Amino acid sequence: MKRLQTAAVAALCVAVVVVEAGKKRGKKGEDPVSPYPEMSKVQADVVEWATNPMIYGSLVCCFAVLAIGWERKNEFAKEFLGTILMVVCTFTPGPYFGHLKGYEEWLAHMAGVIVADYLCGGPHVNPAVTTAMFVWRKISLLQWIVYVAAQVAGGIVAFPFVQALSTPYGVTIGGPGIAPGTTFEDAVWSEGAATFVLLMGIFIFCTTWIGQIYPVKQPIVAAVIRGCIVYFGKTGPAINPMLGTTWAFYVSGMVWPSDASHYIVYWLAPMLAASVATLLWSCFTLTGPFEPHRPSHDDGHAPGSLQATWDHHFKAFGDKSAMEVIKDYTESSILIRYDSATGKKTEAAGVAKIRAAFEALFHELKDLKGLNAPVIELDKTSRTVYLVWSCPTSGIKLATDSFVMDEDFKIIRQYLTVEHK
């Protein structure tokens, strides 16, 4: 249902854009688009691009982070591909539809934001957002490094790719840059303020109840992004350090910016703005660095392996001790339970709610004499555990559990399905 709703919103935007753009193009009597070049020409261009020392050297540096974070390879791929898709979907509306002087560009940009986010499962695609999540204590330092490297690699690939797609249509893409006559101070303020507004919009519309309604949340976020582009135009704005720098790299002929002011405007200012927005939101919601101190029962419990965490969890479960069980979780942990008989899905996030969920489960498990776990599979590579268990003496015919652990071997995701007798 969520996929259909999202597709419907994006499709509606695209349909309106195509119809309205078609009308205006028809009035202007524009010539038909030119054909794409021969495949041999395309292949030659790709080879020339890929063999540019600055290109492959930069990409090698970005991909090199996998040497220290190979277990994050899937996250790297998600950010890398998500960044390319984001650039493709959001940098084409302006060149293709901006000259129509109507709302087509806005709708096309909104559709692009929705499609890019949804198809790739909601990647950050923005070092400022990644920094905010790090400050908010949602990701580790290693994840920050992997995500940012993947985003930069995606930007290196995306801009020439989009231009290659656009050239046969006589379209030249544009990117963020400091407007003529803009002072350094104004540029810093503009990029920082735009990033602050973006992050506050993300916090308000993505981390509250509104975020649970994707067809509502994502168009609003797209509108926030569009508003930042319109009202903070002195620096583009990029509202994304990766975009500001990889565009400068592309437009200068594959040369990285050497002026320190570029990095202050497009990296330092948005990073600081993202951090300030995160700290304000954390203070207001008592989350992240302002989250109340965890109960003392969590202190000192630091398992050193997947097996150690599992042994502790399994024993605590058998003892029906919620106090012990939650030592294996963090405030970022989420437990999702689905009851097949009722079709009800419940979600518990954070130590307190997960503890309450286990207390409720233990209340159901009045008699553990029939507790049996025929399948227990640990995968050290992915840090996951798959469990099949039953307890017919307490009315549970079959249950399955999937556990995902972080680099500290804490359970960050648990998916529980229960079938009652």
XYZ file of C-alpha atoms in Angstrom:
421
model
C 0.000 0.000 0.000
C 2.799 2.416 0.904
C 4.561 1.696 -2.382
C 1.342 2.323 -4.337
C 0.596 5.560 -2.499
C 4.094 6.867 -3.091
C 4.066 5.863 -6.740
C 0.698 7.565 -7.164
C 1.970 10.877 -5.740
C 5.086 10.828 -7.926
C 3.131 9.718 -11.006
C 0.585 12.506 -10.528
C 3.357 15.114 -10.394
C 5.016 13.686 -13.490
C 1.727 13.488 -15.397
C 0.893 17.138 -14.711
C 4.403 18.179 -15.700
C 4.324 16.259 -18.966
C 0.873 17.543 -19.949
C 1.589 21.176 -19.128
C 5.068 21.086 -20.638
C 3.652 19.504 -23.775
C 1.125 22.298 -24.144
C 3.759 25.012 -23.827
C 6.225 23.272 -26.101
C 3.470 22.886 -28.677
C 2.738 26.588 -28.567
C 6.363 27.441 -29.129
C 6.689 24.990 -32.006
C 10.025 23.665 -30.844
C 12.018 21.332 -33.029
C 12.031 17.650 -32.125
C 14.867 16.460 -29.935
C 18.031 15.228 -31.541
C 18.903 11.518 -31.420
C 21.426 10.075 -29.063
C 24.960 9.549 -30.387
C 26.189 6.224 -31.701
C 27.040 3.593 -29.103
C 30.688 3.650 -30.137
C 30.826 7.374 -29.335
C 29.187 6.744 -25.966
C 31.677 3.986 -25.153
C 34.619 6.192 -26.163
C 33.357 9.005 -23.938
C 32.942 6.638 -20.991
C 36.446 5.260 -21.406
C 37.909 8.761 -21.670
C 36.076 9.825 -18.520
C 36.965 6.722 -16.512
C 40.660 6.904 -17.424
C 41.002 10.503 -16.275
C 43.518 10.297 -13.370
C 41.532 12.752 -11.259
C 38.371 10.695 -11.744
C 39.655 7.244 -10.931
C 42.046 8.579 -8.310
C 39.197 10.315 -6.475
C 36.912 7.303 -6.768
C 39.633 4.989 -5.457
C 40.036 7.256 -2.427
C 36.292 7.172 -1.787
C 35.976 3.409 -2.165
C 39.093 2.883 -0.036
C 37.033 3.502 3.119
C 35.611 0.017 2.626
C 38.999 -1.267 3.757
C 38.122 -0.160 7.295
C 34.375 -0.653 7.004
C 33.729 -3.635 4.749
C 30.817 -4.683 6.933
C 29.154 -1.413 5.851
C 29.414 -2.218 2.141
C 25.650 -2.391 1.698
C 25.233 1.012 3.321
C 27.999 2.372 1.097
C 26.198 1.042 -1.982
C 22.902 2.512 -0.793
C 24.417 5.994 -0.375
C 26.417 5.770 -3.618
C 23.498 4.693 -5.799
C 21.071 6.916 -3.904
C 23.248 9.947 -4.567
C 23.390 9.233 -8.302
C 19.637 8.762 -8.470
C 19.036 11.909 -6.422
C 21.147 14.014 -8.799
C 19.464 12.483 -11.851
C 15.988 13.114 -10.473
C 16.494 16.573 -8.966
C 18.953 18.303 -11.291
C 16.979 17.744 -14.493
C 13.713 19.635 -13.736
C 15.339 23.081 -13.936
C 17.091 22.689 -17.310
C 14.198 20.796 -18.875
C 11.240 22.725 -17.477
C 12.558 25.972 -15.963
C 12.150 27.897 -19.227
C 8.408 27.232 -19.171
C 8.076 29.785 -16.355
C 5.387 27.786 -14.564
C 4.937 25.303 -11.767
C 6.152 22.358 -13.866
C 9.687 22.666 -12.517
C 8.458 22.561 -8.927
C 6.335 19.461 -9.516
C 9.086 17.694 -11.441
C 11.541 18.459 -8.637
C 9.056 17.173 -6.038
C 8.579 13.952 -8.009
C 12.357 13.598 -8.276
C 12.869 13.962 -4.527
C 10.168 11.371 -3.797
C 11.398 8.850 -6.358
C 15.067 9.166 -5.370
C 14.276 8.762 -1.668
C 11.852 5.887 -1.987
C 13.605 3.733 -4.572
C 16.821 3.712 -2.550
C 15.175 3.223 0.826
C 15.786 6.691 2.239
C 19.562 7.229 2.027
C 21.051 10.411 3.502
C 22.744 11.496 0.212
C 23.919 14.574 2.101
C 26.942 14.930 4.418
C 25.051 17.567 6.428
C 22.239 15.105 7.132
C 24.794 12.407 7.939
C 26.520 14.807 10.340
C 23.187 15.558 11.993
C 22.536 11.836 12.495
C 26.014 11.435 13.976
C 25.464 14.317 16.411
C 22.038 12.846 17.189
C 23.826 9.581 18.040
C 21.993 7.566 15.415
C 25.119 6.462 13.546
C 28.721 5.751 14.476
C 31.846 7.608 13.366
C 32.661 4.740 11.007
C 29.240 5.035 9.425
C 29.761 8.781 9.005
C 33.018 8.163 7.153
C 31.500 5.455 4.938
C 28.374 7.465 4.135
C 30.204 10.688 3.234
C 32.738 8.844 1.069
C 29.924 7.081 -0.786
C 28.060 10.350 -1.280
C 31.107 12.088 -2.754
C 31.747 9.113 -5.052
C 28.144 9.277 -6.199
C 28.446 12.982 -6.961
C 31.602 12.428 -9.000
C 29.746 9.953 -11.204
C 26.337 11.634 -11.260
C 26.994 15.032 -12.830
C 28.760 13.863 -16.007
C 26.184 11.072 -16.298
C 23.256 13.504 -16.156
C 24.899 15.831 -18.643
C 25.538 12.909 -20.999
C 21.829 12.081 -20.864
C 20.875 15.717 -21.436
C 23.268 16.762 -24.218
C 21.319 15.124 -27.083
C 18.317 17.235 -26.079
C 20.310 20.442 -26.202
C 20.052 20.800 -22.424
C 22.884 21.961 -20.176
C 22.508 21.184 -16.499
C 23.436 23.667 -13.811
C 24.615 23.430 -10.244
C 25.179 25.391 -7.055
C 27.603 28.281 -7.028
C 28.134 31.609 -5.295
C 26.190 34.338 -7.095
C 28.159 37.317 -8.504
C 28.478 40.149 -6.033
C 27.887 37.928 -2.997
C 30.279 38.573 -0.136
C 31.973 35.739 1.708
C 29.970 36.491 4.863
C 26.671 36.441 2.963
C 27.603 33.163 1.305
C 28.402 31.531 4.646
C 25.160 32.821 6.146
C 23.050 31.757 3.156
C 24.369 28.194 3.010
C 24.275 27.780 6.765
C 20.742 29.167 7.125
C 19.422 27.015 4.261
C 20.923 23.885 5.817
C 19.493 24.782 9.226
C 15.992 25.148 7.736
C 16.379 21.865 5.852
C 17.419 19.936 8.954
C 14.656 21.403 11.085
C 12.215 20.396 8.364
C 13.616 16.861 8.356
C 13.350 16.604 12.140
C 9.807 17.971 12.266
C 8.375 16.077 9.307
C 10.420 12.870 9.329
C 10.967 12.018 13.000
C 7.490 12.767 14.352
C 4.137 11.111 13.655
C 4.041 12.874 10.285
C 6.986 10.740 9.223
C 4.813 7.637 9.496
C 2.678 8.859 6.564
C 5.132 8.672 3.681
C 2.902 10.156 0.936
C 2.467 13.212 3.181
C 5.948 13.430 4.657
C 8.043 13.258 1.509
C 6.156 15.897 -0.540
C 6.475 18.265 2.445
C 10.213 17.599 2.665
C 10.465 18.199 -1.092
C 8.649 21.520 -0.610
C 11.083 22.483 2.170
C 14.021 21.722 -0.119
C 12.441 23.726 -2.919
C 11.763 26.632 -0.585
C 15.420 26.663 0.500
C 16.509 26.719 -3.143
C 14.256 29.689 -3.890
C 14.849 31.800 -0.790
C 18.546 31.125 -0.174
C 19.842 31.548 -3.687
C 23.126 33.342 -3.021
C 25.034 30.059 -2.920
C 22.785 27.973 -5.156
C 22.062 26.873 -2.533
C 23.678 23.442 -2.339
C 22.243 22.666 1.133
C 24.452 19.647 0.625
C 28.274 19.798 0.928
C 28.685 16.923 -1.515
C 26.707 18.716 -4.229
C 28.577 21.989 -3.787
C 31.987 20.362 -4.117
C 31.375 17.641 -6.705
C 29.612 20.190 -8.932
C 32.614 22.507 -8.633
C 34.835 19.520 -9.447
C 32.796 18.695 -12.555
C 32.283 22.206 -13.902
C 35.993 23.071 -13.537
C 37.074 20.157 -15.722
C 37.603 17.555 -12.999
C 39.720 19.715 -10.699
C 38.979 19.918 -7.003
C 38.453 23.432 -5.566
C 41.643 24.837 -4.048
C 40.154 27.932 -2.397
C 39.616 27.484 1.344
C 36.557 29.751 1.197
C 34.755 27.118 -0.900
C 35.063 24.552 1.880
C 34.061 27.061 4.549
C 30.915 27.981 2.618
C 29.922 24.525 1.415
C 31.232 22.292 4.211
C 31.964 24.099 7.457
C 28.873 26.346 7.438
C 26.325 23.591 6.652
C 28.012 21.128 9.027
C 27.823 23.635 11.875
C 24.233 24.529 10.957
C 23.254 20.848 10.897
C 24.889 20.326 14.281
C 23.117 23.347 15.801
C 19.756 22.215 14.415
C 20.351 18.735 15.839
C 21.324 20.011 19.261
C 18.263 22.287 19.400
C 15.973 19.435 18.383
C 17.664 17.077 20.841
C 17.221 19.601 23.650
C 13.563 20.114 22.778
C 12.747 16.399 22.458
C 15.232 15.077 25.059
C 16.824 12.779 22.500
C 20.354 12.139 21.260
C 22.963 13.925 23.414
C 20.227 15.341 25.674
C 18.587 12.006 26.310
C 18.244 11.278 30.031
C 20.930 9.035 31.456
C 20.221 5.393 30.935
C 19.304 3.294 33.965
C 22.227 1.852 35.890
C 21.333 -1.694 34.776
C 22.826 -0.845 31.362
C 26.141 0.339 32.767
C 29.124 -1.891 32.231
C 27.455 -4.426 29.939
C 29.735 -4.561 26.925
C 29.641 -7.909 25.119
C 32.632 -8.563 22.912
C 31.085 -10.853 20.348
C 27.890 -11.918 18.644
C 27.927 -15.160 20.609
C 28.335 -13.358 23.937
C 25.346 -11.110 23.268
C 23.239 -14.040 22.155
C 24.170 -16.183 25.165
C 23.255 -13.343 27.497
C 19.998 -12.600 25.692
C 18.904 -16.229 25.518
C 19.574 -16.803 29.231
C 17.800 -13.582 30.224
C 14.809 -14.569 28.083
C 14.683 -18.003 29.697
C 14.816 -16.344 33.115
C 12.016 -13.958 32.044
C 14.133 -11.033 33.260
C 13.263 -7.867 31.371
C 15.924 -6.006 33.349
C 18.611 -8.316 31.966
C 17.173 -8.551 28.468
C 17.307 -4.823 27.819
C 21.026 -4.717 28.588
C 21.429 -5.977 25.023
C 19.589 -2.962 23.546
C 20.259 0.768 23.153
C 18.071 3.850 22.902
C 18.366 3.565 19.116
C 17.052 -0.006 19.120
C 13.693 -0.885 17.604
C 11.592 -3.990 18.205
C 8.791 -4.744 15.756
C 6.254 -7.427 16.648
C 3.601 -8.902 14.393
C 0.766 -11.114 15.661
C -0.483 -13.298 12.823
C -3.823 -14.062 14.497
C -4.857 -10.428 14.863
C -2.812 -8.921 12.037
C -1.571 -6.311 14.500
C 1.905 -4.815 14.211
C 3.447 -2.945 17.130
C 6.730 -1.079 17.357
C 8.800 -0.362 20.442
C 11.701 2.089 20.156
C 14.190 2.767 22.926
C 15.081 0.882 26.092
C 11.979 1.804 28.104
C 9.475 0.736 25.451
C 11.395 -2.419 24.596
C 11.442 -3.331 28.260
C 7.671 -2.855 28.411
C 7.287 -5.040 25.309
C 9.259 -7.848 26.929
C 7.341 -7.498 30.184
C 4.137 -7.935 28.183
C 5.587 -10.954 26.357
C 6.784 -12.536 29.584
C 3.290 -12.029 30.988
C 2.013 -14.159 28.091
C 4.644 -16.817 28.782
C 3.140 -18.071 32.007
C 4.504 -21.601 31.622
C 7.934 -22.092 30.026
C 7.987 -25.883 30.344
C 7.186 -26.201 26.649
C 9.715 -23.587 25.480
C 11.628 -24.958 22.521
C 14.017 -23.361 20.010
C 14.654 -25.807 17.139
C 16.429 -23.231 14.956
C 19.158 -20.835 16.115
C 21.414 -19.483 13.384
C 24.158 -16.922 14.035
C 25.834 -15.118 11.143
C 29.016 -13.382 12.289
C 29.531 -11.619 8.951
C 26.212 -9.770 9.003
C 25.937 -9.769 12.820
C 22.475 -11.323 12.695
C 20.653 -14.070 14.551
C 17.674 -16.028 13.236
C 15.575 -17.821 15.830
C 12.556 -20.111 15.554
C 10.867 -20.961 18.828
C 7.595 -22.097 20.340
C 5.987 -22.430 23.738
C 2.724 -24.388 23.392
C 2.322 -24.527 27.173
C 1.791 -20.745 27.046
C -0.329 -20.725 23.896
C 2.394 -19.798 21.393
C 2.349 -22.264 18.516
C 5.237 -20.746 16.578
C 7.390 -17.628 16.729
C 10.282 -16.344 14.670
C 12.833 -13.735 15.662
C 15.390 -11.915 13.528
C 18.044 -9.904 15.373
C 20.421 -7.346 13.850
C 23.364 -6.110 15.929
C 25.631 -3.071 15.614
C 29.430 -2.998 15.770
C 29.238 -3.037 19.587
C 27.099 -6.183 19.445
C 24.041 -4.443 20.763
C 20.691 -5.419 19.252
C 19.551 -2.497 17.092
C 16.689 -4.240 15.281
C 14.487 -7.162 16.284
C 11.633 -8.499 14.177
C 9.301 -10.839 16.060
C 6.383 -12.745 14.540
C 4.066 -14.685 16.868
C 1.432 -17.260 15.975
C -0.860 -18.315 18.797
C -2.566 -21.686 19.122
